[in-house]
XYZ file of C-alpha atoms in Angstrom:
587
model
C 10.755 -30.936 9.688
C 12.066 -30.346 13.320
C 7.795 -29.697 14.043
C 4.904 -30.859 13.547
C 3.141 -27.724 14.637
C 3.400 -23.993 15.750
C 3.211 -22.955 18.645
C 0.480 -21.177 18.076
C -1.497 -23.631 16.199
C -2.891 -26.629 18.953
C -6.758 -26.440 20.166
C -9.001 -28.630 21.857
C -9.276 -30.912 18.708
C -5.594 -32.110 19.375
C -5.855 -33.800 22.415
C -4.130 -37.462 22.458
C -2.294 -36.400 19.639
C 1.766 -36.588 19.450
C 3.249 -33.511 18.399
C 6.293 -31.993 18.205
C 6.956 -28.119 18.535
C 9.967 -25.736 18.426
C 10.479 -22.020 18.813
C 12.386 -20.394 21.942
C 12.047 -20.238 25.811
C 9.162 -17.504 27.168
C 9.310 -18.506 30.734
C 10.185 -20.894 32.891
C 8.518 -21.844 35.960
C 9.694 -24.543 38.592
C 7.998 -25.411 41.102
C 9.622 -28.486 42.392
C 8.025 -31.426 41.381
C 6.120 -29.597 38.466
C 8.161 -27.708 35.794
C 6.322 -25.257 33.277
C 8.319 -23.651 29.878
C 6.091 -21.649 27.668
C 7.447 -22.043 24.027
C 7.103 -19.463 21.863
C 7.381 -18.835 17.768
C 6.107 -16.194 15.385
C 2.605 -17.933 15.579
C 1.839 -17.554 19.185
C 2.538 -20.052 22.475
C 2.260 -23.132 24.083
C 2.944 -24.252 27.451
C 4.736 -27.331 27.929
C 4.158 -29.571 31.425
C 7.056 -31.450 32.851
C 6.022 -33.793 35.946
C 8.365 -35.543 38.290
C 7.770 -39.800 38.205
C 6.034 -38.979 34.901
C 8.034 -37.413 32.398
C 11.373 -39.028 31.851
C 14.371 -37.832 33.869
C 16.155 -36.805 30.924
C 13.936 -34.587 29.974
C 13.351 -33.075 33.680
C 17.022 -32.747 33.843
C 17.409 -30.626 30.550
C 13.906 -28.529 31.524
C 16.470 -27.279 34.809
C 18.747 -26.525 32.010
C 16.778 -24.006 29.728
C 16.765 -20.243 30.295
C 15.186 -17.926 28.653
C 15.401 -17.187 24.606
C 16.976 -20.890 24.532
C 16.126 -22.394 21.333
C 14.111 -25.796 21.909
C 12.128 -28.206 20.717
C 9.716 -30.394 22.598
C 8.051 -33.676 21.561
C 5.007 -35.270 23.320
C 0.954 -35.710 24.051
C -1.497 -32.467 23.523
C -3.390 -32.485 26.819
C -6.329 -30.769 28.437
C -5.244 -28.061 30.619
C -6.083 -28.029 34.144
C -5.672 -24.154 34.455
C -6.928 -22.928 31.374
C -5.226 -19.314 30.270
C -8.361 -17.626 27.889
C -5.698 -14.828 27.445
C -4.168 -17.084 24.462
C -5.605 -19.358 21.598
C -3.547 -22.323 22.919
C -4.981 -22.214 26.451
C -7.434 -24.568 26.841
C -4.011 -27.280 25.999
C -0.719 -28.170 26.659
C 2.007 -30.491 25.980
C 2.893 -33.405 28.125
C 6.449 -33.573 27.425
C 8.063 -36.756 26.452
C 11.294 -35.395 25.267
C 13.098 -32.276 25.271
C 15.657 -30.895 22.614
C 18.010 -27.817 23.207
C 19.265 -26.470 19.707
C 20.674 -23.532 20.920
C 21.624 -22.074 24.300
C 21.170 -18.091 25.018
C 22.853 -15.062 27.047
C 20.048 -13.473 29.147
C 18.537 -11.013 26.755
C 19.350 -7.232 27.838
C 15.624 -6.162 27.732
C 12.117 -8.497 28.655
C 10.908 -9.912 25.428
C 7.336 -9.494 25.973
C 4.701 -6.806 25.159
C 5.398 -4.900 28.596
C 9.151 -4.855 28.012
C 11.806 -2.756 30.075
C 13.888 -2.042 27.491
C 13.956 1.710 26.084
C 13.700 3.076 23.042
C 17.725 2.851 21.818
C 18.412 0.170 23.565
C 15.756 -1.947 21.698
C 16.560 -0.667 18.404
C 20.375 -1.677 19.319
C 19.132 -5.321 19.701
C 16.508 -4.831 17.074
C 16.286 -8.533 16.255
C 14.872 -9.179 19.267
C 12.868 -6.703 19.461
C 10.863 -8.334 16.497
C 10.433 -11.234 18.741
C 7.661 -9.308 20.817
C 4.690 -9.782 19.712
C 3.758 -6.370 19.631
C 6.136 -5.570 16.797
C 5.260 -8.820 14.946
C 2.295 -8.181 14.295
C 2.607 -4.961 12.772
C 5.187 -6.906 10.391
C 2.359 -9.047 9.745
C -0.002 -6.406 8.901
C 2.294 -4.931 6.567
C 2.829 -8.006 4.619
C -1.181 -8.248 4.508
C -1.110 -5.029 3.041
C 1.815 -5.778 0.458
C -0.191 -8.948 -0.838
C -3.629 -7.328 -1.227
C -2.132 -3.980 -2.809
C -0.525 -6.577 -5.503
C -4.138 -8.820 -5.769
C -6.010 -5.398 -6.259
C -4.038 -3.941 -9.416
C -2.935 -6.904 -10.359
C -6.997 -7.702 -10.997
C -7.211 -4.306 -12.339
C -4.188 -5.395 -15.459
C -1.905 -3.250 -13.692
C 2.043 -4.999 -14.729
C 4.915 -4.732 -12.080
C 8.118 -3.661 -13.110
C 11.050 -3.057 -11.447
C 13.179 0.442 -11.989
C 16.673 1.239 -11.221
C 18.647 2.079 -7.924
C 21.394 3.830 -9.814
C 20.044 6.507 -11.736
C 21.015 10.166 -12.352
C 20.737 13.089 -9.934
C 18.710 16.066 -10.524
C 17.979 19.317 -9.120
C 14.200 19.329 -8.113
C 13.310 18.067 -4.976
C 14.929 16.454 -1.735
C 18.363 15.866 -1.373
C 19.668 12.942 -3.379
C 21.764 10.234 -1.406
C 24.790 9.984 -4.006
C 27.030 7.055 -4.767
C 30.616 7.528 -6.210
C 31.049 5.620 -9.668
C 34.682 3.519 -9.728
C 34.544 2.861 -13.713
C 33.542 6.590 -14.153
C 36.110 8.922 -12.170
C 34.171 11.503 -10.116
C 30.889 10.446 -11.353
C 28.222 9.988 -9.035
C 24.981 8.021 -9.398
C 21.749 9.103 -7.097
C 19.815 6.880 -5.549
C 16.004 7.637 -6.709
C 13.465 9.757 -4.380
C 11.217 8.380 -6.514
C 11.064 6.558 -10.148
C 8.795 9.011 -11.735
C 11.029 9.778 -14.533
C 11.234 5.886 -15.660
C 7.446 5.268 -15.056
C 6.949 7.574 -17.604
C 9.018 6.506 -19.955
C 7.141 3.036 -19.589
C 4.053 4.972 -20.268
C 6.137 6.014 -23.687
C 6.730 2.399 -23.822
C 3.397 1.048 -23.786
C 2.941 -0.303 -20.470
C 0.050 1.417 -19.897
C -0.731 0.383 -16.467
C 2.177 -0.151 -14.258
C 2.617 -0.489 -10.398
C 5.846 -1.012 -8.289
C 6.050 -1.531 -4.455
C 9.487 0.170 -4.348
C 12.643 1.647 -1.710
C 12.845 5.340 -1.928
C 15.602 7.530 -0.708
C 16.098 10.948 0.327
C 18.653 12.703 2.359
C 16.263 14.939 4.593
C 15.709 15.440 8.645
C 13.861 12.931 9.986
C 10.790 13.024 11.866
C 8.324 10.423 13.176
C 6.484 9.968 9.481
C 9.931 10.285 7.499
C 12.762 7.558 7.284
C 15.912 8.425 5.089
C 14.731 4.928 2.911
C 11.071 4.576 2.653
C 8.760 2.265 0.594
C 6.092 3.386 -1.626
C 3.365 2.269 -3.597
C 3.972 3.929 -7.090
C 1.760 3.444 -10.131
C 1.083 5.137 -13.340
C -1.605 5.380 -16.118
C -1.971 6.144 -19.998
C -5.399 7.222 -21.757
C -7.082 8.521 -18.668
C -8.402 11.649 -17.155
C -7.786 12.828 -13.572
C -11.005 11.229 -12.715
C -10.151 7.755 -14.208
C -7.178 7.970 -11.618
C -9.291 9.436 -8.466
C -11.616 6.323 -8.799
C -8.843 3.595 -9.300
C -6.760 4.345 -6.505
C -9.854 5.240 -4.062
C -10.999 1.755 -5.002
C -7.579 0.425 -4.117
C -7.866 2.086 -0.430
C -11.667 1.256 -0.185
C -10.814 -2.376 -0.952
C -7.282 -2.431 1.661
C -9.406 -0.486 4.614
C -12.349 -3.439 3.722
C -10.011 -6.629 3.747
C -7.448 -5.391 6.313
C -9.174 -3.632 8.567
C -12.551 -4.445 8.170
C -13.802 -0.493 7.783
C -15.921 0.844 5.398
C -14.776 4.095 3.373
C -17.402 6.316 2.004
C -16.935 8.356 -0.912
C -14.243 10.570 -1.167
C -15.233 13.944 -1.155
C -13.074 16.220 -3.481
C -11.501 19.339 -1.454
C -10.085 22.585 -3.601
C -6.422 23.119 -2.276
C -7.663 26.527 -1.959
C -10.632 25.356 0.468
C -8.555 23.178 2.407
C -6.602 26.211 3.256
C -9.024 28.630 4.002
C -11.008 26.379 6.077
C -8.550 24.030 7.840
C -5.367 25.894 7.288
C -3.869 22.635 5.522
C -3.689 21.166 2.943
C -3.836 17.741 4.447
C -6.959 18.463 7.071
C -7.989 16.055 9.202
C -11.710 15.627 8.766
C -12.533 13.403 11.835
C -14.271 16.842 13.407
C -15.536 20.092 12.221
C -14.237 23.211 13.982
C -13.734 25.207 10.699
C -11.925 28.104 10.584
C -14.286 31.057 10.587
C -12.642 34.665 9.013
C -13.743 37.500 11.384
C -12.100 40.581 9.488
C -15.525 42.412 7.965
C -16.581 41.968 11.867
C -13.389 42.808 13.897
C -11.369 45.363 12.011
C -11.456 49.344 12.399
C -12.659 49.060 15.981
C -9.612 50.515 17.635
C -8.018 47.100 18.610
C -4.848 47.205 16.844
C -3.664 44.020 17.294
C -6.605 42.689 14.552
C -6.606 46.837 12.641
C -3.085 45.876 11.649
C -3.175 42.124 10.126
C -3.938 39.990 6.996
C -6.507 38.094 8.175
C -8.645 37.293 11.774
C -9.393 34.175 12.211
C -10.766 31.409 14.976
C -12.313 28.527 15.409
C -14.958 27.263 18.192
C -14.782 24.576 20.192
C -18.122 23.497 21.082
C -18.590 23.078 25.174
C -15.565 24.462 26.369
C -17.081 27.864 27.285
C -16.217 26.377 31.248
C -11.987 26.530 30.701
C -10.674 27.492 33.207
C -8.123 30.546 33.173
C -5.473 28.188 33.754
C -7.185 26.070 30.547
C -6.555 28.914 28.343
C -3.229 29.742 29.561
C -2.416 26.780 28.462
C -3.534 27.038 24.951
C -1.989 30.759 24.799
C 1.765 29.539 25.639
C 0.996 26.582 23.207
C 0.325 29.130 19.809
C 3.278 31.441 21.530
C 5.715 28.401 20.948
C 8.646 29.110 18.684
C 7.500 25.685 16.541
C 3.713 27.777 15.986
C 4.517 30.755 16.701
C 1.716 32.909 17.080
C 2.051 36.556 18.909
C -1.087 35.678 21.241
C -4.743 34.139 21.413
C -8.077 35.747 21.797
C -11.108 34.079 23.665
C -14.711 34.562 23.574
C -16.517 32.788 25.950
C -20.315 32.406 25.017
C -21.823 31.243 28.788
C -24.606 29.044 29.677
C -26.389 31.842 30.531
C -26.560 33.555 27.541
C -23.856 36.308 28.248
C -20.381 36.539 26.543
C -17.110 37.450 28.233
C -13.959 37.562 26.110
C -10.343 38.885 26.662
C -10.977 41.879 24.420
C -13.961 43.642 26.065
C -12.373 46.580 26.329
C -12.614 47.193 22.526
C -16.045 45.338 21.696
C -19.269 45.552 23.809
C -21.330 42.306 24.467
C -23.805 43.215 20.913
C -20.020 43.039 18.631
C -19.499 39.455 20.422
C -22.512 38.279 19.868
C -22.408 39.278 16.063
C -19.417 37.151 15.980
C -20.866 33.929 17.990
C -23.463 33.975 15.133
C -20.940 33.880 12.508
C -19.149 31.174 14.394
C -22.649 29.225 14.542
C -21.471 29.264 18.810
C -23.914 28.601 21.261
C -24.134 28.372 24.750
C -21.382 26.805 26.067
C -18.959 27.149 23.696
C -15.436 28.809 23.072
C -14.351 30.906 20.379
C -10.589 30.699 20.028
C -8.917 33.929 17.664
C -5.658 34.498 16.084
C -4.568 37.168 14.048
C -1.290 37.551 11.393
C -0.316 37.201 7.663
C -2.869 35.071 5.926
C -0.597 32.354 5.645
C 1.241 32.227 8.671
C -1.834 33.116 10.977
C -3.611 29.977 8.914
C -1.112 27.163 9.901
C -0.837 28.530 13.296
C -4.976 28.013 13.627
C -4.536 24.432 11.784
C -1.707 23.480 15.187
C -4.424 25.017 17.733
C -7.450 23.329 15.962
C -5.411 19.435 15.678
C -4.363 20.643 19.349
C -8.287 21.128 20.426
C -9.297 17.922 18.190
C -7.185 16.055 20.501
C -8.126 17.799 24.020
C -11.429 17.006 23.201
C -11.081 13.457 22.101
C -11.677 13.578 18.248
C -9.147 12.561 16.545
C -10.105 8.397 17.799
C -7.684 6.529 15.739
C -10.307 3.713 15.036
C -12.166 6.358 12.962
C -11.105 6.746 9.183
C -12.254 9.984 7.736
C -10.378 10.225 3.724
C -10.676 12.908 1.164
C -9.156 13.973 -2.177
C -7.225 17.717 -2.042
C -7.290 19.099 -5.615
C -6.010 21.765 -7.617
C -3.006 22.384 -5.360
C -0.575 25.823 -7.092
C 1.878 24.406 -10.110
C 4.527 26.542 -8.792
C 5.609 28.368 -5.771
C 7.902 30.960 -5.327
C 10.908 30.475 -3.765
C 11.932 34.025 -1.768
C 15.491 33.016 -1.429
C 16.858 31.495 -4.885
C 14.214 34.410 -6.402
C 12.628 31.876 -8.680
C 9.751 29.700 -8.755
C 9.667 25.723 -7.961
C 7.042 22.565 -8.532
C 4.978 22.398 -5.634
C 5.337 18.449 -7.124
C 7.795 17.985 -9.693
C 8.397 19.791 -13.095
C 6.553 16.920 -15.301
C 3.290 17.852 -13.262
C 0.673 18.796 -15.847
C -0.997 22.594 -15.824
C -4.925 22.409 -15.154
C -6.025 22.882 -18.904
C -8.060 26.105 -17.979
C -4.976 27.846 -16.745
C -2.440 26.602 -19.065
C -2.397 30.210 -21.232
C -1.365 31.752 -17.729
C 1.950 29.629 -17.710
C 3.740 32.130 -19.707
C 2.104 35.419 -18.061
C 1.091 34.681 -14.188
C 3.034 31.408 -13.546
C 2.106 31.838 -9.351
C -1.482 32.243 -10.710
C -1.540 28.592 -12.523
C -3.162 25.512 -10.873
C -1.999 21.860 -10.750
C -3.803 18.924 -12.337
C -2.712 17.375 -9.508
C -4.303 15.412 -6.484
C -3.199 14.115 -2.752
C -5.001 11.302 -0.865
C -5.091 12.641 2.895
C -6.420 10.348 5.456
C -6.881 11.441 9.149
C -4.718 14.906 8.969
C -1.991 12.295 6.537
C -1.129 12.799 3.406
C -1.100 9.057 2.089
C -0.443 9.660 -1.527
C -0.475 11.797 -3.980
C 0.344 12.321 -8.432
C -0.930 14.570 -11.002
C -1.877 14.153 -14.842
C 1.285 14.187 -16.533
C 2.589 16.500 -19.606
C 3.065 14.313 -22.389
C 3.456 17.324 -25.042
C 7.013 18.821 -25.548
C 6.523 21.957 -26.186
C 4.233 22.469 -22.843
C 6.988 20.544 -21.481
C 9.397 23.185 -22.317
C 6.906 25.752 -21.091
C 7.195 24.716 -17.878
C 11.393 24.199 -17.684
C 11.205 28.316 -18.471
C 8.836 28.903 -15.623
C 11.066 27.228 -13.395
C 13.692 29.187 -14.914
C 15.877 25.885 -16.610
C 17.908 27.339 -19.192
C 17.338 25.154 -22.503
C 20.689 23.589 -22.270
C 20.037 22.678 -18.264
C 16.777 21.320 -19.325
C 18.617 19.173 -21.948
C 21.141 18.019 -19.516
C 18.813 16.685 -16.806
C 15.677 15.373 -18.814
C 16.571 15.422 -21.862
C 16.373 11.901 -22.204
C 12.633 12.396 -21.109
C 12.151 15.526 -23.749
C 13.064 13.084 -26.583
C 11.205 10.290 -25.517
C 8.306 12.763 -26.062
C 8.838 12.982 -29.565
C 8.275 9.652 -30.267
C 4.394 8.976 -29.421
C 4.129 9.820 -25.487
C 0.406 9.004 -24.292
C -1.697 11.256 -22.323
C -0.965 9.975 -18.557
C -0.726 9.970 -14.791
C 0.132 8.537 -11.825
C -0.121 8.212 -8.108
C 2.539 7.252 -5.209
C 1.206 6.238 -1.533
C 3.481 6.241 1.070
C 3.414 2.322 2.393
C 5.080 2.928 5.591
C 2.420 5.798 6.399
C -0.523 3.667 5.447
C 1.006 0.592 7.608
C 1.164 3.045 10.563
C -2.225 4.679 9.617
C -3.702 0.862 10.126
C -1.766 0.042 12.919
C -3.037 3.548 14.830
C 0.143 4.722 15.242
C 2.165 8.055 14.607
C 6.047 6.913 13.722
C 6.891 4.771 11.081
C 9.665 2.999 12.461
C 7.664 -0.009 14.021
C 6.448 -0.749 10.897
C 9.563 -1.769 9.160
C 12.238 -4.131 9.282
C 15.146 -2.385 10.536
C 14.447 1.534 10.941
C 16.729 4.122 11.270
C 16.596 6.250 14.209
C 16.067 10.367 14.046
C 19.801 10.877 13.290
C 19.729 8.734 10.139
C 21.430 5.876 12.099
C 21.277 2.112 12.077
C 22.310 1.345 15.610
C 21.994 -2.278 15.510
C 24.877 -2.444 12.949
C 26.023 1.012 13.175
C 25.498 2.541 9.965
C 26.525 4.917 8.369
C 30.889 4.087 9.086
C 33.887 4.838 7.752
C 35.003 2.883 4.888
C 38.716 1.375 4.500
C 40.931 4.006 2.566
C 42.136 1.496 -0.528
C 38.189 1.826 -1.148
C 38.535 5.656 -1.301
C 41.474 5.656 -3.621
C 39.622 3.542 -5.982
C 36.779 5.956 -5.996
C 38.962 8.797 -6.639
C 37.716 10.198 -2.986
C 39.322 12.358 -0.520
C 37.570 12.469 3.208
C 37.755 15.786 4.670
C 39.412 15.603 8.455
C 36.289 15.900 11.086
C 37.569 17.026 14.648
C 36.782 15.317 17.494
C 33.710 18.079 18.529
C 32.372 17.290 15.170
């Protein structure tokens, strides 16, 4: 071994020892007759001491030598520090150097490699392997692998079995876009690279594995955001001979037991939320429970006064925002030019202010005296002090436009701490949903999602009407995973192909290798899928994805650092039987 220690490994106990350490150059610091390096590996630092008539000349000689990001290795006595750094777990020591290795010299890195960096966003992902020198991303790469070996301790111990699915499978309709690769043995054939193995977990479940798990790469060609990456990693797991409750309390024990050992939080119970609740009362179906400020419907109140604005809508709607009855007009500006953006966008926003004293003012007082407001700040629940916000629209529309301005007043007003965990199960979601411009219905979750048993005579009749046996994990406003009880019967199977409008022979041609599978004993079962890189951000209290993995992508699907995606030599082509279509320069 070229150590005997990390660098982030030496205490108090270690004085007089002889040690040896290597990592790379933090710092250097010469002062003349005393020469500092800090030395730094994935464990943490250690500052080395260099003294003139007391270490060797040799070594002084190649300490005036290093820069930093060299790659060294230093051999001599752990010390007590004089100038002890309590900013570090090494900095009550440090090393009295008695000799002094270079293994490998280095250019002067194009960004600071510390926490407080100057490097930018692209530049940093350019040079992305040393970006995972700073600490700051390290340990988020540490986290994750925490998380990867307690997820595989936790169903292991529950008799789940891992098994790995294929990368080259075959490309179906439903769903994403599939990232396609050209077959060279099979002329103008094309594999798909899997958004997900659900088809082949299944067919384990017909196998007899009745509890299987994978940690697996995902792929989908879609626009990226800060919570999407084109190849993603998720948890995905399946089920025979249980119910949709057996499922709800394995997999909330899995996320109970990773918030406990990772983060040291305790989960409550999950409380189980109607798809059709989350809706009405969050405008979501992924709320973010950390705070209240439910949506309150005002229509029975507001309507057939003469405003036409509400007269003329679906739905009225608001929320209050308790203690905010003193924004300013500027305040509320604000918030109207934030539901008026094109992302939102909402026509306008109507206040109610309910003051300290007792009196309410609102922007609509020309259409409802002082007794209509105050019928509505007891439906609210207001009181003095606080702000009714309104919006008015379609029931749909006007209902995600409310969920923006709610998240939007959650943060303003400081609730949405990201040390707070608040998790809940959305149930029932719609089977299908109708899809205005191919005229035809689609899964909300994919065509093998089971029918809620009540509604399953509806399939046929009112297919819109039908309900999912299906279930999403949502965690602070995130969806984190999410699965449904299977069907494992053919014929209901084949029910739902027609709903979706599969002719048989296209339902032959894309699952039929599922369909007969079916025939031959398939288990009642179910799965679930959570989205690793979400939960690694969720832990790490942060929004993108990207510094919780490896080697990201940027937003334009790109891998800067070896700049991916390229062109590819044209004998390949040929032997793929591929033509590429000339791109202009513009393009």
């Amino acid at each position: 071994m070229l150590r005997t220690h990390t660098c982030g490994e030496l205490r108090s106990e270690h004085i007089g020892q002889e040690v040896t350490l290597s990592g790379w150059v933090q710092k250097v610091r010469d002062k003349g007759g005393m020469i500092w390096i800090d030395i730094r590996d994935r464990y943490g630092i250690t500052q080395l001491i260099f003294e003139e008539g007391v270490t060797s000349k040799e070594a002084i000689e190649t300490a005036r030598e290093v820069g930093r990001e060299f790659v060294i290795s230093a051999t001599g006595q752990v010390v007590e520090r004089v100038a002890k750094n309590d900013k570090i777990p090494t900095g009550d020591i440090e090393i009295k150097v008695g000799e002094l290795k270079i293994f490998n010299k280095s250019k002067t890195p194009p960004f600071i490699i510390d926490n407080d960096t100057d490097g930018g966003e692209d530049l940093r992902a350019k040079y992305r392997y040393l970006d995972l020198r700073r600490e700051v991303v390290r340990k988020n790469l540490v986290m994750r692998h925490e998380l990867l070996q307690k997820t595989r301790a936790y169903l292991s111990n529950n008799l789940f079995m891992e098994v790995e699915t294929p990368y080259l499978i075959k490309s179906t309709p439903e769903g994403a876009r599939d990232f396609v690769v050209p077959s060279r043995m099979n002329p103008n054939q094309f594999y798909a690279l899997p958004q997900s193995p659900q088809t082949f977990k299944q067919l384990l479940m017909v196998s007899g594995f009745d509890r299987y798990f994978q940690i697996v790469k995902c792929f989908r060609d879609e626009d990226l955001r800060a919570d999407r990456q084109p190849e993603f990693t998720q948890i995905d797991c399946e089920m025979s001979f249980v119910t949709r409750e057996d499922i709800l309390n394995t997999f909330e024990g899995l996320i109970k037991y990773l918030f406990k050992e990772v983060k040291g939080v305790e989960l409550g119970e999950l409380p189980h939320i109607p798809y059709s609740e989350a809706m009405s009362k969050y405008g979501s179906d992924k709320p973010d429970l950390r705070f209240g400020m439910e949506f309150v419907e005002l229509n029975d109140l507001a309507q057939g006064k003469g405003f036409v604005v509400f007269d003329s809508v679906e739905l009225v709607v608001g929320i209050n925002a308790e203690g905010c009855a003193d924004y300013t007009r500027k305040q509320i500006d604000e918030l109207t030019e934030f539901v008026k953006k094109p992302q939102i966008g909402a026509k306008g926003l109507v206040y109610v202010k309910y003051n300290e004293d007792g009196t309410l003012k609102s922007s609509v007082d020309k259409f409802y005296d002082e007794a209509a407001l105050k019928t509505w700040a007891e439906k609210f629940g207001a009181k003095p002090g606080d702000l009714m916000l309104i919006l008015a629209g379609d029931t749909n529309k006007v209902r995600k436009q409310l969920n923006e301005l709610r998240l939007e007043m959650g943060t303003r007003l400081g609730l949405r701490d990201k040390n707070t965990f608040a998790a809940a199960w959305v149930v029932d979601f719609p089977l299908l949903e109708w899809d205005e411009e191919t005229e035809r219905f689609h899964a909300m979750h994919h065509p093998f999602t089971s029918p809620n048993p009540e509604d399953l005579d509806k399939l046929a009749t009112d297919p819109g009407e039908v309900r999912a046996n299906a279930y999403d994990m949502v965690v602070n406003g995130v969806e984190l995973g999410g699965g449904s009880i299977r069907i494992h019967d053919r014929d209901i199977q084949s029910s739902m192909f027609d709903a979706l409008g599969f002719t048989k022979e296209e339902a032959q041609e894309q699952f039929g290798f599922l369909m007969n599978a079916f025939e031959y004993g398939a288990p009642p079962h179910g799965g679930i899928a959570f989205g690793f890189d979400r939960l690694c951000a969720l832990f790490g209290g942060q929004d993108s994805i990207r510094d919780f993995i490896a080697f990201p992508k940027n937003t334009s699907g790109r891998d800067v650092m070896i700049d991916s995606p390229s062109l590819i030599d044209g004998a390949q082509l040929e032997e793929l039987h591929l033509k590429l279509t000339p791109v202009s320069k513009s393009e």
